[in-house]
Amino acid sequence: MRGMKPIRTQHWNPQDYDRHARFVSDLGGVVLDLLAPQPGESILDLGCGDGALTEGLLAAGSRVIGVDASEQMVSAARARGIDARVVDAQSLPFEAQFDAVFSNAALHWMPGQTRVVAGVWRALRPGGRFVAEMGGAGNVASIVQALESGLAARGVRVVNPWFFPQPETYRALLESQGFAVTDIALFPRPTPLPGDVGDWIRTLAQPFLADLPDAERPAFLAEIIERLRPVLSDAQGRWHADYVRLRFRATKGGGESGESGERKAPANPAGAS
């Protein structure tokens, strides 16, 4: 056994993302509807990616700042005319600046969830809303199991890079910060893929491949594709991913203890370190 490896970095390529993962923003319209952005509102798009969904906020007449950890994706968002900035979500620099914080398919990538939620609280004005969708418990479980078992057979153990919580876990995290959670739901959303699951892994699951030598990766991916074919591909060869989503809407009150961003966190929230 080569031993447990630390979480590896995901590298985002806007062109690959557009080719193999455009469904992420395409399916985010329902989260925009839940947010219901209004003309003149100030909104933070947390994990804006290449800005495809951010454009929907601008189209509603809102004033928008997008933040993302990837310089490449921020550059792609700026090319769309978006005020996009490279920012670590664990250290959001905003203070009572926004009427809403919006996030789609990004929170599950962020370590230090307690710090992320505290930063969102600080960024919002009293009464501001936090509306997001992320991977939830059971998200892409078949893919994760196949990757982990395939790597284990090669003597490699990799720390799962994602945080896919149960609704009660994330509700507790939000409420510990002072948010009032008005809606939260976990639901399956099998998602058609534009290619096969190998394209999905190469684009969205790079940390699982990082410790394999380059020469071993094609054979490994071919093995994973065949392992998942009976589960995620139909008789016509059309692939889907076994997505499970967690969607929520929460509102910031005006309590003094919450304004400091120092409320006590729930006991050992997953991904909080």
PDB file of C-alpha atoms in Angstrom:
ATOM      1  CA  MET A   1       0.000   0.000   0.000  1.00  0.00           C
ATOM      2  CA  ARG A   2       1.422   3.376  -1.029  1.00  0.00           C
ATOM      3  CA  GLY A   3      -0.368   5.037   1.870  1.00  0.00           C
ATOM      4  CA  MET A   4      -3.072   7.634   2.290  1.00  0.00           C
ATOM      5  CA  LYS A   5      -2.388  10.740   0.219  1.00  0.00           C
ATOM      6  CA  PRO A   6      -3.469  14.274   1.161  1.00  0.00           C
ATOM      7  CA  ILE A   7      -6.230  15.951  -0.823  1.00  0.00           C
ATOM      8  CA  ARG A   8      -4.856  16.907  -4.230  1.00  0.00           C
ATOM      9  CA  THR A   9      -5.677  20.069  -6.120  1.00  0.00           C
ATOM     10  CA  GLN A  10      -8.283  20.146  -8.862  1.00  0.00           C
ATOM     11  CA  HIS A  11      -7.058  22.071 -11.916  1.00  0.00           C
ATOM     12  CA  TRP A  12      -9.803  23.742 -13.926  1.00  0.00           C
ATOM     13  CA  ASN A  13      -9.562  24.146 -17.684  1.00  0.00           C
ATOM     14  CA  PRO A  14     -12.387  26.350 -19.036  1.00  0.00           C
ATOM     15  CA  GLN A  15     -12.348  24.659 -22.453  1.00  0.00           C
ATOM     16  CA  ASP A  16     -12.560  21.144 -20.989  1.00  0.00           C
ATOM     17  CA  TYR A  17     -15.238  22.310 -18.589  1.00  0.00           C
ATOM     18  CA  ASP A  18     -17.305  23.755 -21.422  1.00  0.00           C
ATOM     19  CA  ARG A  19     -16.966  20.533 -23.407  1.00  0.00           C
ATOM     20  CA  HIS A  20     -17.600  17.988 -20.658  1.00  0.00           C
ATOM     21  CA  ALA A  21     -19.406  19.774 -17.803  1.00  0.00           C
ATOM     22  CA  ARG A  22     -21.563  22.543 -19.249  1.00  0.00           C
ATOM     23  CA  PHE A  23     -24.591  20.737 -17.784  1.00  0.00           C
ATOM     24  CA  VAL A  24     -23.517  22.085 -14.354  1.00  0.00           C
ATOM     25  CA  SER A  25     -24.480  25.654 -15.178  1.00  0.00           C
ATOM     26  CA  ASP A  26     -27.267  24.605 -17.552  1.00  0.00           C
ATOM     27  CA  LEU A  27     -29.034  22.848 -14.665  1.00  0.00           C
ATOM     28  CA  GLY A  28     -28.465  25.735 -12.259  1.00  0.00           C
ATOM     29  CA  GLY A  29     -31.373  27.827 -13.488  1.00  0.00           C
ATOM     30  CA  VAL A  30     -33.686  26.388 -10.849  1.00  0.00           C
ATOM     31  CA  VAL A  31     -31.315  27.662  -8.143  1.00  0.00           C
ATOM     32  CA  LEU A  32     -31.464  31.118  -9.721  1.00  0.00           C
ATOM     33  CA  ASP A  33     -35.248  30.868  -9.530  1.00  0.00           C
ATOM     34  CA  LEU A  34     -35.033  30.036  -5.819  1.00  0.00           C
ATOM     35  CA  LEU A  35     -32.794  33.078  -5.298  1.00  0.00           C
ATOM     36  CA  ALA A  36     -35.142  35.317  -7.329  1.00  0.00           C
ATOM     37  CA  PRO A  37     -32.561  38.051  -7.941  1.00  0.00           C
ATOM     38  CA  GLN A  38     -33.979  41.564  -8.136  1.00  0.00           C
ATOM     39  CA  PRO A  39     -32.871  44.616 -10.110  1.00  0.00           C
ATOM     40  CA  GLY A  40     -30.373  46.690  -8.158  1.00  0.00           C
ATOM     41  CA  GLU A  41     -29.542  43.988  -5.624  1.00  0.00           C
ATOM     42  CA  SER A  42     -25.917  43.365  -4.748  1.00  0.00           C
ATOM     43  CA  ILE A  43     -25.114  39.632  -5.081  1.00  0.00           C
ATOM     44  CA  LEU A  44     -22.004  37.563  -4.464  1.00  0.00           C
ATOM     45  CA  ASP A  45     -21.608  34.492  -6.681  1.00  0.00           C
ATOM     46  CA  LEU A  46     -19.522  32.135  -4.524  1.00  0.00           C
ATOM     47  CA  GLY A  47     -17.613  29.722  -6.763  1.00  0.00           C
ATOM     48  CA  CYS A  48     -18.618  31.477  -9.968  1.00  0.00           C
ATOM     49  CA  GLY A  49     -16.547  29.266 -12.277  1.00  0.00           C
ATOM     50  CA  ASP A  50     -16.465  30.569 -15.827  1.00  0.00           C
ATOM     51  CA  GLY A  51     -19.407  32.879 -15.179  1.00  0.00           C
ATOM     52  CA  ALA A  52     -22.020  31.171 -17.359  1.00  0.00           C
ATOM     53  CA  LEU A  53     -24.575  31.154 -14.549  1.00  0.00           C
ATOM     54  CA  THR A  54     -23.422  34.526 -13.203  1.00  0.00           C
ATOM     55  CA  GLU A  55     -24.710  36.031 -16.424  1.00  0.00           C
ATOM     56  CA  GLY A  56     -28.228  35.123 -15.283  1.00  0.00           C
ATOM     57  CA  LEU A  57     -27.778  37.283 -12.196  1.00  0.00           C
ATOM     58  CA  LEU A  58     -26.632  40.204 -14.332  1.00  0.00           C
ATOM     59  CA  ALA A  59     -29.539  39.684 -16.722  1.00  0.00           C
ATOM     60  CA  ALA A  60     -31.902  40.150 -13.768  1.00  0.00           C
ATOM     61  CA  GLY A  61     -30.429  43.615 -13.232  1.00  0.00           C
ATOM     62  CA  SER A  62     -28.427  42.729 -10.136  1.00  0.00           C
ATOM     63  CA  ARG A  63     -24.970  44.058  -9.323  1.00  0.00           C
ATOM     64  CA  VAL A  64     -22.709  41.018  -9.093  1.00  0.00           C
ATOM     65  CA  ILE A  65     -19.239  40.102  -7.911  1.00  0.00           C
ATOM     66  CA  GLY A  66     -18.076  36.581  -8.684  1.00  0.00           C
ATOM     67  CA  VAL A  67     -15.333  34.833  -6.709  1.00  0.00           C
ATOM     68  CA  ASP A  68     -13.542  31.596  -7.422  1.00  0.00           C
ATOM     69  CA  ALA A  69     -10.291  29.909  -6.365  1.00  0.00           C
ATOM     70  CA  SER A  70      -9.293  29.114  -9.962  1.00  0.00           C
ATOM     71  CA  GLU A  71      -7.380  31.796 -11.833  1.00  0.00           C
ATOM     72  CA  GLN A  72      -8.265  30.121 -15.135  1.00  0.00           C
ATOM     73  CA  MET A  73     -11.996  30.148 -14.430  1.00  0.00           C
ATOM     74  CA  VAL A  74     -11.887  33.719 -13.157  1.00  0.00           C
ATOM     75  CA  SER A  75     -10.181  34.749 -16.404  1.00  0.00           C
ATOM     76  CA  ALA A  76     -12.960  33.034 -18.359  1.00  0.00           C
ATOM     77  CA  ALA A  77     -15.593  34.849 -16.289  1.00  0.00           C
ATOM     78  CA  ARG A  78     -13.866  38.201 -16.845  1.00  0.00           C
ATOM     79  CA  ALA A  79     -13.940  37.497 -20.585  1.00  0.00           C
ATOM     80  CA  ARG A  80     -17.754  37.522 -20.232  1.00  0.00           C
ATOM     81  CA  GLY A  81     -17.586  41.007 -18.711  1.00  0.00           C
ATOM     82  CA  ILE A  82     -18.096  39.818 -15.131  1.00  0.00           C
ATOM     83  CA  ASP A  83     -16.417  41.431 -12.120  1.00  0.00           C
ATOM     84  CA  ALA A  84     -14.708  38.177 -11.096  1.00  0.00           C
ATOM     85  CA  ARG A  85     -11.959  37.857  -8.505  1.00  0.00           C
ATOM     86  CA  VAL A  86      -9.618  35.118  -7.297  1.00  0.00           C
ATOM     87  CA  VAL A  87     -10.628  34.616  -3.667  1.00  0.00           C
ATOM     88  CA  ASP A  88     -10.261  31.826  -1.103  1.00  0.00           C
ATOM     89  CA  ALA A  89     -13.779  31.008   0.136  1.00  0.00           C
ATOM     90  CA  GLN A  90     -12.378  30.359   3.616  1.00  0.00           C
ATOM     91  CA  SER A  91     -11.235  34.003   3.797  1.00  0.00           C
ATOM     92  CA  LEU A  92     -13.973  36.064   2.180  1.00  0.00           C
ATOM     93  CA  PRO A  93     -12.960  39.733   2.474  1.00  0.00           C
ATOM     94  CA  PHE A  94     -16.452  41.260   2.411  1.00  0.00           C
ATOM     95  CA  GLU A  95     -18.320  42.965   5.272  1.00  0.00           C
ATOM     96  CA  ALA A  96     -22.096  43.548   5.084  1.00  0.00           C
ATOM     97  CA  GLN A  97     -21.802  44.228   1.362  1.00  0.00           C
ATOM     98  CA  PHE A  98     -24.396  41.939  -0.256  1.00  0.00           C
ATOM     99  CA  ASP A  99     -28.150  41.423  -0.308  1.00  0.00           C
ATOM    100  CA  ALA A 100     -27.621  37.780  -1.301  1.00  0.00           C
ATOM    101  CA  VAL A 101     -24.942  35.134  -1.692  1.00  0.00           C
ATOM    102  CA  PHE A 102     -25.526  32.572  -4.436  1.00  0.00           C
ATOM    103  CA  SER A 103     -23.600  29.346  -5.041  1.00  0.00           C
ATOM    104  CA  ASN A 104     -24.102  26.480  -7.474  1.00  0.00           C
ATOM    105  CA  ALA A 105     -22.102  23.222  -7.488  1.00  0.00           C
ATOM    106  CA  ALA A 106     -19.183  24.785  -5.634  1.00  0.00           C
ATOM    107  CA  LEU A 107     -19.596  24.480  -1.859  1.00  0.00           C
ATOM    108  CA  HIS A 108     -18.759  20.771  -1.815  1.00  0.00           C
ATOM    109  CA  TRP A 109     -15.261  21.623  -3.106  1.00  0.00           C
ATOM    110  CA  MET A 110     -14.519  24.001  -0.238  1.00  0.00           C
ATOM    111  CA  PRO A 111     -12.615  22.811   2.836  1.00  0.00           C
ATOM    112  CA  GLY A 112     -13.149  24.671   6.096  1.00  0.00           C
ATOM    113  CA  GLN A 113     -16.946  24.773   5.832  1.00  0.00           C
ATOM    114  CA  THR A 114     -17.305  26.538   9.174  1.00  0.00           C
ATOM    115  CA  ARG A 115     -15.080  29.374   7.927  1.00  0.00           C
ATOM    116  CA  VAL A 116     -16.904  29.506   4.590  1.00  0.00           C
ATOM    117  CA  VAL A 117     -20.306  29.868   6.242  1.00  0.00           C
ATOM    118  CA  ALA A 118     -18.947  32.472   8.679  1.00  0.00           C
ATOM    119  CA  GLY A 119     -17.564  34.443   5.736  1.00  0.00           C
ATOM    120  CA  VAL A 120     -20.921  34.314   3.963  1.00  0.00           C
ATOM    121  CA  TRP A 121     -22.588  35.616   7.135  1.00  0.00           C
ATOM    122  CA  ARG A 122     -20.168  38.536   7.345  1.00  0.00           C
ATOM    123  CA  ALA A 123     -20.596  39.322   3.640  1.00  0.00           C
ATOM    124  CA  LEU A 124     -24.389  39.618   3.942  1.00  0.00           C
ATOM    125  CA  ARG A 125     -26.386  42.565   5.149  1.00  0.00           C
ATOM    126  CA  PRO A 126     -29.006  41.851   7.835  1.00  0.00           C
ATOM    127  CA  GLY A 127     -31.926  40.105   6.174  1.00  0.00           C
ATOM    128  CA  GLY A 128     -29.713  38.925   3.320  1.00  0.00           C
ATOM    129  CA  ARG A 129     -30.220  35.468   1.897  1.00  0.00           C
ATOM    130  CA  PHE A 130     -27.872  32.584   1.190  1.00  0.00           C
ATOM    131  CA  VAL A 131     -29.140  30.352  -1.618  1.00  0.00           C
ATOM    132  CA  ALA A 132     -27.120  27.421  -2.885  1.00  0.00           C
ATOM    133  CA  GLU A 133     -27.039  23.962  -4.372  1.00  0.00           C
ATOM    134  CA  MET A 134     -24.205  21.498  -3.790  1.00  0.00           C
ATOM    135  CA  GLY A 135     -23.526  17.796  -3.837  1.00  0.00           C
ATOM    136  CA  GLY A 136     -25.328  16.043  -0.992  1.00  0.00           C
ATOM    137  CA  ALA A 137     -24.980  12.719   0.781  1.00  0.00           C
ATOM    138  CA  GLY A 138     -24.730   9.912  -1.783  1.00  0.00           C
ATOM    139  CA  ASN A 139     -23.669  12.176  -4.646  1.00  0.00           C
ATOM    140  CA  VAL A 140     -21.824  10.238  -7.383  1.00  0.00           C
ATOM    141  CA  ALA A 141     -21.565   7.313  -4.952  1.00  0.00           C
ATOM    142  CA  SER A 142     -21.099   4.721  -7.706  1.00  0.00           C
ATOM    143  CA  ILE A 143     -18.252   6.700  -9.247  1.00  0.00           C
ATOM    144  CA  VAL A 144     -16.517   7.277  -5.919  1.00  0.00           C
ATOM    145  CA  GLN A 145     -16.786   3.608  -4.982  1.00  0.00           C
ATOM    146  CA  ALA A 146     -15.349   2.502  -8.327  1.00  0.00           C
ATOM    147  CA  LEU A 147     -12.476   4.978  -8.109  1.00  0.00           C
ATOM    148  CA  GLU A 148     -11.600   4.129  -4.527  1.00  0.00           C
ATOM    149  CA  SER A 149     -11.705   0.365  -5.070  1.00  0.00           C
ATOM    150  CA  GLY A 150      -9.715   0.629  -8.304  1.00  0.00           C
ATOM    151  CA  LEU A 151      -7.057   2.721  -6.592  1.00  0.00           C
ATOM    152  CA  ALA A 152      -6.937   0.425  -3.578  1.00  0.00           C
ATOM    153  CA  ALA A 153      -6.195  -2.505  -5.901  1.00  0.00           C
ATOM    154  CA  ARG A 154      -3.144  -0.518  -7.026  1.00  0.00           C
ATOM    155  CA  GLY A 155      -2.061   0.232  -3.475  1.00  0.00           C
ATOM    156  CA  VAL A 156      -3.240   3.853  -3.513  1.00  0.00           C
ATOM    157  CA  ARG A 157      -5.584   5.487  -1.017  1.00  0.00           C
ATOM    158  CA  VAL A 158      -6.751   9.021  -1.740  1.00  0.00           C
ATOM    159  CA  VAL A 159      -8.643  11.363   0.566  1.00  0.00           C
ATOM    160  CA  ASN A 160     -12.050  12.119  -0.946  1.00  0.00           C
ATOM    161  CA  PRO A 161     -11.857  15.804  -2.012  1.00  0.00           C
ATOM    162  CA  TRP A 162     -15.590  16.440  -1.629  1.00  0.00           C
ATOM    163  CA  PHE A 163     -17.937  17.285   1.229  1.00  0.00           C
ATOM    164  CA  PHE A 164     -21.384  15.791   0.537  1.00  0.00           C
ATOM    165  CA  PRO A 165     -23.456  16.387   3.684  1.00  0.00           C
ATOM    166  CA  GLN A 166     -26.826  15.228   4.902  1.00  0.00           C
ATOM    167  CA  PRO A 167     -29.407  18.038   5.138  1.00  0.00           C
ATOM    168  CA  GLU A 168     -29.413  17.937   8.936  1.00  0.00           C
ATOM    169  CA  THR A 169     -25.623  18.371   8.977  1.00  0.00           C
ATOM    170  CA  TYR A 170     -25.701  21.463   6.804  1.00  0.00           C
ATOM    171  CA  ARG A 171     -28.761  22.871   8.555  1.00  0.00           C
ATOM    172  CA  ALA A 172     -26.890  22.623  11.859  1.00  0.00           C
ATOM    173  CA  LEU A 173     -23.864  24.331  10.323  1.00  0.00           C
ATOM    174  CA  LEU A 174     -25.986  27.211   9.020  1.00  0.00           C
ATOM    175  CA  GLU A 175     -28.018  27.571  12.199  1.00  0.00           C
ATOM    176  CA  SER A 176     -24.895  27.547  14.384  1.00  0.00           C
ATOM    177  CA  GLN A 177     -23.809  30.682  12.506  1.00  0.00           C
ATOM    178  CA  GLY A 178     -27.178  32.333  13.068  1.00  0.00           C
ATOM    179  CA  PHE A 179     -28.909  31.677   9.743  1.00  0.00           C
ATOM    180  CA  ALA A 180     -32.613  30.914   9.656  1.00  0.00           C
ATOM    181  CA  VAL A 181     -33.006  28.007   7.229  1.00  0.00           C
ATOM    182  CA  THR A 182     -36.239  28.401   5.300  1.00  0.00           C
ATOM    183  CA  ASP A 183     -35.753  25.566   2.801  1.00  0.00           C
ATOM    184  CA  ILE A 184     -33.373  22.621   2.625  1.00  0.00           C
ATOM    185  CA  ALA A 185     -33.782  19.408   0.626  1.00  0.00           C
ATOM    186  CA  LEU A 186     -31.766  16.406  -0.520  1.00  0.00           C
ATOM    187  CA  PHE A 187     -32.860  14.797  -3.773  1.00  0.00           C
ATOM    188  CA  PRO A 188     -31.517  12.460  -6.470  1.00  0.00           C
ATOM    189  CA  ARG A 189     -30.880  13.998  -9.872  1.00  0.00           C
ATOM    190  CA  PRO A 190     -29.486  11.451 -12.339  1.00  0.00           C
ATOM    191  CA  THR A 191     -27.672  13.681 -14.804  1.00  0.00           C
ATOM    192  CA  PRO A 192     -27.015  12.859 -18.485  1.00  0.00           C
ATOM    193  CA  LEU A 193     -23.389  13.278 -19.510  1.00  0.00           C
ATOM    194  CA  PRO A 194     -22.216  14.612 -22.876  1.00  0.00           C
ATOM    195  CA  GLY A 195     -19.573  11.861 -23.096  1.00  0.00           C
ATOM    196  CA  ASP A 196     -18.621   8.826 -21.073  1.00  0.00           C
ATOM    197  CA  VAL A 197     -17.794   8.726 -17.378  1.00  0.00           C
ATOM    198  CA  GLY A 198     -14.079   8.836 -18.211  1.00  0.00           C
ATOM    199  CA  ASP A 199     -14.515  12.383 -19.546  1.00  0.00           C
ATOM    200  CA  TRP A 200     -16.350  13.282 -16.328  1.00  0.00           C
ATOM    201  CA  ILE A 201     -13.526  11.884 -14.186  1.00  0.00           C
ATOM    202  CA  ARG A 202     -10.793  13.633 -16.167  1.00  0.00           C
ATOM    203  CA  THR A 203     -12.663  16.936 -15.907  1.00  0.00           C
ATOM    204  CA  LEU A 204     -14.207  16.851 -12.426  1.00  0.00           C
ATOM    205  CA  ALA A 205     -12.383  14.220 -10.361  1.00  0.00           C
ATOM    206  CA  GLN A 206      -8.705  14.905 -10.964  1.00  0.00           C
ATOM    207  CA  PRO A 207      -7.665  14.450  -7.297  1.00  0.00           C
ATOM    208  CA  PHE A 208      -8.388  10.725  -7.652  1.00  0.00           C
ATOM    209  CA  LEU A 209      -5.906  10.456 -10.533  1.00  0.00           C
ATOM    210  CA  ALA A 210      -3.130  12.663  -9.179  1.00  0.00           C
ATOM    211  CA  ASP A 211      -1.081   9.902  -7.540  1.00  0.00           C
ATOM    212  CA  LEU A 212      -1.232   7.496 -10.454  1.00  0.00           C
ATOM    213  CA  PRO A 213       1.759   7.629 -12.804  1.00  0.00           C
ATOM    214  CA  ASP A 214       0.779   9.134 -16.151  1.00  0.00           C
ATOM    215  CA  ALA A 215       1.486   5.833 -17.894  1.00  0.00           C
ATOM    216  CA  GLU A 216      -1.047   4.012 -15.693  1.00  0.00           C
ATOM    217  CA  ARG A 217      -3.936   6.420 -16.090  1.00  0.00           C
ATOM    218  CA  PRO A 218      -5.353   5.298 -19.475  1.00  0.00           C
ATOM    219  CA  ALA A 219      -5.623   1.669 -18.346  1.00  0.00           C
ATOM    220  CA  PHE A 220      -7.055   2.710 -14.991  1.00  0.00           C
ATOM    221  CA  LEU A 221      -9.724   4.892 -16.591  1.00  0.00           C
ATOM    222  CA  ALA A 222     -10.609   2.153 -19.080  1.00  0.00           C
ATOM    223  CA  GLU A 223     -11.092  -0.213 -16.158  1.00  0.00           C
ATOM    224  CA  ILE A 224     -13.313   2.266 -14.299  1.00  0.00           C
ATOM    225  CA  ILE A 225     -15.404   2.912 -17.410  1.00  0.00           C
ATOM    226  CA  GLU A 226     -16.068  -0.820 -17.841  1.00  0.00           C
ATOM    227  CA  ARG A 227     -16.821  -1.240 -14.151  1.00  0.00           C
ATOM    228  CA  LEU A 228     -19.404   1.556 -14.276  1.00  0.00           C
ATOM    229  CA  ARG A 229     -20.905   0.745 -17.676  1.00  0.00           C
ATOM    230  CA  PRO A 230     -23.603  -1.617 -16.291  1.00  0.00           C
ATOM    231  CA  VAL A 231     -24.555   0.982 -13.662  1.00  0.00           C
ATOM    232  CA  LEU A 232     -24.385   4.334 -15.439  1.00  0.00           C
ATOM    233  CA  SER A 233     -24.772   3.590 -19.167  1.00  0.00           C
ATOM    234  CA  ASP A 234     -27.900   2.478 -21.015  1.00  0.00           C
ATOM    235  CA  ALA A 235     -28.224   0.073 -23.943  1.00  0.00           C
ATOM    236  CA  GLN A 236     -27.625   2.927 -26.401  1.00  0.00           C
ATOM    237  CA  GLY A 237     -24.351   3.880 -24.715  1.00  0.00           C
ATOM    238  CA  ARG A 238     -25.716   7.058 -23.136  1.00  0.00           C
ATOM    239  CA  TRP A 239     -24.057   7.817 -19.837  1.00  0.00           C
ATOM    240  CA  HIS A 240     -25.349   9.557 -16.736  1.00  0.00           C
ATOM    241  CA  ALA A 241     -23.854  10.414 -13.341  1.00  0.00           C
ATOM    242  CA  ASP A 242     -25.651   9.441 -10.144  1.00  0.00           C
ATOM    243  CA  TYR A 243     -25.979  12.961  -8.794  1.00  0.00           C
ATOM    244  CA  VAL A 244     -27.667  13.719  -5.475  1.00  0.00           C
ATOM    245  CA  ARG A 245     -28.122  17.403  -4.736  1.00  0.00           C
ATOM    246  CA  LEU A 246     -28.551  19.426  -1.557  1.00  0.00           C
ATOM    247  CA  ARG A 247     -30.377  22.712  -2.109  1.00  0.00           C
ATOM    248  CA  PHE A 248     -31.129  25.327   0.528  1.00  0.00           C
ATOM    249  CA  ARG A 249     -32.252  28.863   1.243  1.00  0.00           C
ATOM    250  CA  ALA A 250     -31.259  30.610   4.453  1.00  0.00           C
ATOM    251  CA  THR A 251     -31.600  34.167   5.763  1.00  0.00           C
ATOM    252  CA  LYS A 252     -29.331  36.257   7.939  1.00  0.00           C
ATOM    253  CA  GLY A 253     -30.922  37.753  11.045  1.00  0.00           C
ATOM    254  CA  GLY A 254     -29.547  40.705  12.933  1.00  0.00           C
ATOM    255  CA  GLY A 255     -28.351  39.105  16.180  1.00  0.00           C
ATOM    256  CA  GLU A 256     -25.195  40.570  17.706  1.00  0.00           C
ATOM    257  CA  SER A 257     -23.439  37.239  18.243  1.00  0.00           C
ATOM    258  CA  GLY A 258     -23.895  36.323  14.596  1.00  0.00           C
ATOM    259  CA  GLU A 259     -22.483  39.643  13.358  1.00  0.00           C
ATOM    260  CA  SER A 260     -19.072  38.762  14.740  1.00  0.00           C
ATOM    261  CA  GLY A 261     -18.850  35.565  12.739  1.00  0.00           C
ATOM    262  CA  GLU A 262     -17.690  33.751  15.886  1.00  0.00           C
ATOM    263  CA  ARG A 263     -20.653  31.571  16.801  1.00  0.00           C
ATOM    264  CA  LYS A 264     -19.860  28.115  18.079  1.00  0.00           C
ATOM    265  CA  ALA A 265     -19.704  25.512  15.301  1.00  0.00           C
ATOM    266  CA  PRO A 266     -21.623  22.215  15.515  1.00  0.00           C
ATOM    267  CA  ALA A 267     -19.588  19.332  16.809  1.00  0.00           C
ATOM    268  CA  ASN A 268     -17.114  18.089  14.181  1.00  0.00           C
ATOM    269  CA  PRO A 269     -18.880  19.110  10.951  1.00  0.00           C
ATOM    270  CA  ALA A 270     -17.513  17.076   8.054  1.00  0.00           C
ATOM    271  CA  GLY A 271     -15.149  19.106   5.944  1.00  0.00           C
ATOM    272  CA  ALA A 272     -14.709  21.754   8.607  1.00  0.00           C
ATOM    273  CA  SER A 273     -10.956  21.402   8.852  1.00  0.00           C
TER     274      SER A 273
END
